[in-house]
Coordinates of C-alpha atoms in Angstrom, one line a residue:
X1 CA -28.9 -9.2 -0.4
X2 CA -28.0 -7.2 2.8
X3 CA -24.6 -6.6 1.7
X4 CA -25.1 -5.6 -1.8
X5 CA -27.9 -2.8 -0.6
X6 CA -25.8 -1.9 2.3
X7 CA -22.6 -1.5 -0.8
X8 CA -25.2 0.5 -2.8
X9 CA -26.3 3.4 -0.3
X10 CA -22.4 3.4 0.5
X11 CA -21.5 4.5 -2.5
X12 CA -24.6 6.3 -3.3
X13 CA -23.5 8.6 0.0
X14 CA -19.8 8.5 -1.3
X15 CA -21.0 9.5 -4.7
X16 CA -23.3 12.5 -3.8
X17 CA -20.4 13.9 -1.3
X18 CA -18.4 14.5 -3.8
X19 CA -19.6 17.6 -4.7
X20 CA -21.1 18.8 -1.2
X21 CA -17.9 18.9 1.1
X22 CA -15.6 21.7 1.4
X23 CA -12.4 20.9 0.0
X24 CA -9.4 19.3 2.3
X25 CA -6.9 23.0 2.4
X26 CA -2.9 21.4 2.2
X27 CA -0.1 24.0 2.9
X28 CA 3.5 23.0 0.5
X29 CA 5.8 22.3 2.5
X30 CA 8.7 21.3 0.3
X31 CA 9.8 20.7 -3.5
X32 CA 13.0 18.7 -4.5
X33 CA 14.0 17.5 -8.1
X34 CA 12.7 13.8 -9.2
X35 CA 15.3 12.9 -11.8
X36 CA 15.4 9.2 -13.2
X37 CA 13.7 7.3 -9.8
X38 CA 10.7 6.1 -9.1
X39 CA 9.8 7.1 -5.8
X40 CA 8.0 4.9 -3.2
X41 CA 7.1 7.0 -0.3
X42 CA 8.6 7.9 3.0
X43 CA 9.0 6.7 6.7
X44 CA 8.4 7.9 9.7
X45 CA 12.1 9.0 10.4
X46 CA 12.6 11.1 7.2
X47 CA 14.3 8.1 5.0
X48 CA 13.0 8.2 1.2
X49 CA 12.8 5.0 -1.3
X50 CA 13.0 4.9 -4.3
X51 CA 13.4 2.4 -7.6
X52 CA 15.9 3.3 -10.0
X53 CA 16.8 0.6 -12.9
X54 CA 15.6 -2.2 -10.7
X55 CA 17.8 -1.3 -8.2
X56 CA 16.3 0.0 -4.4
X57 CA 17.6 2.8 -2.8
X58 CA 17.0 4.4 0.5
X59 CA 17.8 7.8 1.3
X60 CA 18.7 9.8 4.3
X61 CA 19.8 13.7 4.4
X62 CA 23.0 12.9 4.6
X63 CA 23.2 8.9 3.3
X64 CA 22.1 6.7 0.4
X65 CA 21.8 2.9 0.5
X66 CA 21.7 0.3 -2.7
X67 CA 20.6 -2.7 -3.0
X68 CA 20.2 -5.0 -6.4
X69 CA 19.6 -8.1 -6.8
X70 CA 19.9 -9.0 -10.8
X71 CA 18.8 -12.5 -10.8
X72 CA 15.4 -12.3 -10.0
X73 CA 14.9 -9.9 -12.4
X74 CA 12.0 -6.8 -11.6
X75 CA 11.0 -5.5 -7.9
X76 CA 7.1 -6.3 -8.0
X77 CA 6.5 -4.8 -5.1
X78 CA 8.4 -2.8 -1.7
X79 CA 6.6 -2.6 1.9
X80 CA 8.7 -0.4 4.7
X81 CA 6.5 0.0 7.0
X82 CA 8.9 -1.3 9.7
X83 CA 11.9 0.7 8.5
X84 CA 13.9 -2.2 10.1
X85 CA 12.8 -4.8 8.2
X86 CA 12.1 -4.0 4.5
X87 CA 10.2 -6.3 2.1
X88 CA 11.3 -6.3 -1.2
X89 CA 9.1 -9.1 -3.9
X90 CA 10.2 -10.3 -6.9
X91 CA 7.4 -12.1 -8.4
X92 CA 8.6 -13.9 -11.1
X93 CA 10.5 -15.7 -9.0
X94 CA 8.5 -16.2 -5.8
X95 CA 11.1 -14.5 -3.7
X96 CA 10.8 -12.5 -0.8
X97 CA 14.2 -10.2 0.2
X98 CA 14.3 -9.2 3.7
X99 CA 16.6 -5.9 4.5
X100 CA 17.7 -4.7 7.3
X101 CA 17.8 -0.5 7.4
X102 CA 21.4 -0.2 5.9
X103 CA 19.9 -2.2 3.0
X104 CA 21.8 -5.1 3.8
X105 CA 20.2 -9.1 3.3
X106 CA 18.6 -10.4 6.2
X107 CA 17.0 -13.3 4.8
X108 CA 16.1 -14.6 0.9
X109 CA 12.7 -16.5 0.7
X110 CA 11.9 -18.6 -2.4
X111 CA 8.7 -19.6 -1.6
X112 CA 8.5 -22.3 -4.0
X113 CA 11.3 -24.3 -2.3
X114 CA 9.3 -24.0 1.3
X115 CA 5.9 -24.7 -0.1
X116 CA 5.1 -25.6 -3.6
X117 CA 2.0 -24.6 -3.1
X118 CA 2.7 -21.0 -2.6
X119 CA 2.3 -18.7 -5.7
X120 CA 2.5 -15.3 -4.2
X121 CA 1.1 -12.4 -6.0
X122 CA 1.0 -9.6 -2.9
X123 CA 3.5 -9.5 0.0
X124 CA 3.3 -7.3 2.8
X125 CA 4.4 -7.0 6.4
X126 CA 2.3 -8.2 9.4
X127 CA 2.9 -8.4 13.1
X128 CA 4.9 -11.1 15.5
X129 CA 7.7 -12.1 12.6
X130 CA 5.2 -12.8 9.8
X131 CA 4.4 -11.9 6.5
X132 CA 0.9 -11.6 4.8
X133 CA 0.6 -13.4 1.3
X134 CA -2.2 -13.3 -0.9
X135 CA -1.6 -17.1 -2.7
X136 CA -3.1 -16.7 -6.6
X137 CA -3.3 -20.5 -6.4
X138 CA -5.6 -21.1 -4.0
X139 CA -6.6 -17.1 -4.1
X140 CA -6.0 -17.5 -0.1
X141 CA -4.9 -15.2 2.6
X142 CA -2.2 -16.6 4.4
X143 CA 0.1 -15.8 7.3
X144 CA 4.1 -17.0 6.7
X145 CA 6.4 -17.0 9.7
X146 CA 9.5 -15.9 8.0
X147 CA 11.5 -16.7 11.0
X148 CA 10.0 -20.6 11.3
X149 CA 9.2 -21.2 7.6
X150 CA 5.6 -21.8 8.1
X151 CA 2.2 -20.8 7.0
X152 CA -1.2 -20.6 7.6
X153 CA -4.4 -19.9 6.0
X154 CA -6.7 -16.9 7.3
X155 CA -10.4 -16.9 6.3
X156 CA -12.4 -18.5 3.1
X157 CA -10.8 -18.3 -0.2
X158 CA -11.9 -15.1 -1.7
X159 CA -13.9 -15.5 -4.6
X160 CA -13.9 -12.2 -6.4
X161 CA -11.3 -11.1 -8.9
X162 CA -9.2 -8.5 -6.4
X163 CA -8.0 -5.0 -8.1
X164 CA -5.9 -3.5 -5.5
X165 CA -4.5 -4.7 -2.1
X166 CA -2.7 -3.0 0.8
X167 CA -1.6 -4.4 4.3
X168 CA -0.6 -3.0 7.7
X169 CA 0.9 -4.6 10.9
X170 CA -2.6 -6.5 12.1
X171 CA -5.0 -6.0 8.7
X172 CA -4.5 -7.1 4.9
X173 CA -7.0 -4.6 3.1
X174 CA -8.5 -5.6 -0.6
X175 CA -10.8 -4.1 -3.3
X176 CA -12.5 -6.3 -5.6
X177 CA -13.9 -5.6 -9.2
X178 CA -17.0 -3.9 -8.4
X179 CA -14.7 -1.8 -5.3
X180 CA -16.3 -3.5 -2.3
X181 CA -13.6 -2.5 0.2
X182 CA -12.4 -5.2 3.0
X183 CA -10.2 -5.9 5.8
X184 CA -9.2 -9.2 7.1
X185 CA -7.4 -9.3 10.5
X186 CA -4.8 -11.4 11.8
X187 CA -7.3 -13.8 13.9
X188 CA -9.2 -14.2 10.6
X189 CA -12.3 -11.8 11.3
X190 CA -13.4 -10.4 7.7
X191 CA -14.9 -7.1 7.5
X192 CA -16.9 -5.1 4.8
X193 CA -15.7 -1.7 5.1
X194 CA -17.4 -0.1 2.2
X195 CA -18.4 0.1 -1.3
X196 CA -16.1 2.8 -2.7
X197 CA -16.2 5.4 -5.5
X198 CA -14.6 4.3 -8.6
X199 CA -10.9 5.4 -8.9
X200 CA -7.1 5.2 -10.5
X201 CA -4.9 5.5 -7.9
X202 CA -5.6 4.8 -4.4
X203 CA -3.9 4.6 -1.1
X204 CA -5.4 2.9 2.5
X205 CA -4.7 4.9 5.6
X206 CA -6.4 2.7 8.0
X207 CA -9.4 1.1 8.4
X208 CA -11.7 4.3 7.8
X209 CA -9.7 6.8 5.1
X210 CA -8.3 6.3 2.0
X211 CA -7.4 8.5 -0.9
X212 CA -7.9 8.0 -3.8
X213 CA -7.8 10.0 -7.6
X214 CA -10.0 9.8 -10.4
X215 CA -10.1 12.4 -13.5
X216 CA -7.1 13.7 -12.1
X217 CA -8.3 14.7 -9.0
X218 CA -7.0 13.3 -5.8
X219 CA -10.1 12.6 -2.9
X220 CA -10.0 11.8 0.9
X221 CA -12.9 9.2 1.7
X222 CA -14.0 8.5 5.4
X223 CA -16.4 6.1 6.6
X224 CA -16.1 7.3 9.8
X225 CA -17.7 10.6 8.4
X226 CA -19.6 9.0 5.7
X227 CA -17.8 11.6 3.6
X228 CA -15.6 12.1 0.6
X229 CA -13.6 15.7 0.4
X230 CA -11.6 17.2 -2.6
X231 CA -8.1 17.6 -1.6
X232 CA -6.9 21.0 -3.0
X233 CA -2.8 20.4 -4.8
X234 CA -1.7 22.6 -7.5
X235 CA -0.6 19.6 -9.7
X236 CA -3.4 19.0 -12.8
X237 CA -1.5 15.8 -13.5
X238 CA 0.2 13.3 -11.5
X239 CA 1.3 9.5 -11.8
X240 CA 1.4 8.8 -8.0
X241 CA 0.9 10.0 -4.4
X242 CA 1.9 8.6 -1.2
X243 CA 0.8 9.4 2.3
X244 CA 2.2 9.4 6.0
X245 CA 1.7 11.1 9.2
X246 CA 0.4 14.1 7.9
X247 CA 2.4 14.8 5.0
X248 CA 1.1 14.2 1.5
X249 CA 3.7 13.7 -1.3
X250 CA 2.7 14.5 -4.8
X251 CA 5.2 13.4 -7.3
X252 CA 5.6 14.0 -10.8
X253 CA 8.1 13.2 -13.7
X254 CA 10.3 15.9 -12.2
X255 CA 9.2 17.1 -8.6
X256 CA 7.7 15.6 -5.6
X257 CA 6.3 18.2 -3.5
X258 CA 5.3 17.5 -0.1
X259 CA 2.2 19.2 1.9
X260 CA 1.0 19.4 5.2
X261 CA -2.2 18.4 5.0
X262 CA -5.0 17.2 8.3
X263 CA -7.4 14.7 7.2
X264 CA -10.9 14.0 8.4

């Protein structure tokens, strides 16, 4: 009962923000053709990834990297976080590819011949040579030492239908149906971050910001304000965004443009 009126004057705060806070100002930085690629995001040193006919590529100023990998079929999902160790998941296979930053294969997990039990539907990276998984089987959080070949369960089962996840070195982040917002550390320690607005895109910072867009609009949200601001972009229209140290890349069909942009 606590938690569901604490989620409801969350979002009723969230909700009447909307329209009270001055908009987020962003200053365009830089435009470049988009041309047949899907593009991921950026790192910290300047590489860009992308998806082009189910084949990853990484690219430098002055360097591209490929890699493909046919027989498992689609990329579900990519996590570069650690530009050093790239995740690539192919989920119709229960595979795991880990790259090094030249794009060459580290290691290939099938997770089915380790642990039959393991039907993952999220990977991402964690700390101290582990990956998070999120098990649809069991709907369990676990941590999987990539380098032993071993898991573990953190926390309860979760019992609500999850809509979006996102991880980072030390948290795996989820929001459920009805966008209760939550954290889960690597100890095991489950937090309730927030009830947040509805959306149709979104992207977790940290632990208090996300962004998120809805009716073509794209919105900062802090809980560390108890705020959600307007960011201002030219675009009307955009499939995707992506985030990172201050720079905000809008992409389109065509263009990605990149802004400068400080956030709450």
């Amino acid at each position: 009962m606590i938690k569901a009126v604490y989620s409801f004057l969350v979002l009723l705060l969230f909700s009447n923000s909307l329209a009270q806070n001055a908009p987020l100002e962003t200053k365009l930085v830089q435009t470049q053709t988009l041309t047949d690629k899907v593009f991921k995001g950026f790192d910290g040193l300047g590489n860009e990834y992308f998806v082009k006919n189910n084949v990853f590529i990484k690219q430098s100023e002055t360097e591209t990297w490929e890699y493909k990998n046919v027989a498992l079929g689609k990329i579900s999902s990519v996590d570069f976080i650690n530009p050093l160790k790239i995740i690539l998941f192919y989920e119709d296979f229960n595979t795991v590819i880990l790259l090094d930053n030249q794009l060459n294969e580290i290691q290939k997990l099938n997770l089915f011949d380790i642990d039959n039990t393991i039907f993952a539907s999220k990977i991402g990276m964690a700390s101290q040579n582990q990956f998070w998984i999120y098990n649809a089987l069991t709907q369990q959080i676990m941590l999987f030492d990539y380098l032993k070949n071993t898991s573990k369960n953190i926390g309860n089962p979760i019992q609500e239908n999850i809509k979006f996840t996102q991880s980072d070195f030390n948290h795996f982040y989820w929001i459920d149906e009805v966008n209760n917002w939550y954290s889960i550390d690597i100890f095991g320690k489950v937090s309730l971050l927030a009830n947040i607005p509805p959306f149709e895109n979104i992207q977790i910072i940290d632990n208090q910001t996300l962004l998120f867009v809805k009716d073509n609009t794209l919105y900062c949200l802090s809980t560390k304000t108890k705020s959600v601001f307007e960011i201002q972009i030219v675009e009307k229209s955009f499939p995707n965004f992506y985030f990172k140290d201050q720079i905000l890349a809008i992409f389109t069909d065509q263009q990605i443009k990149k802004y400068k942009i400080k956030l709450p």
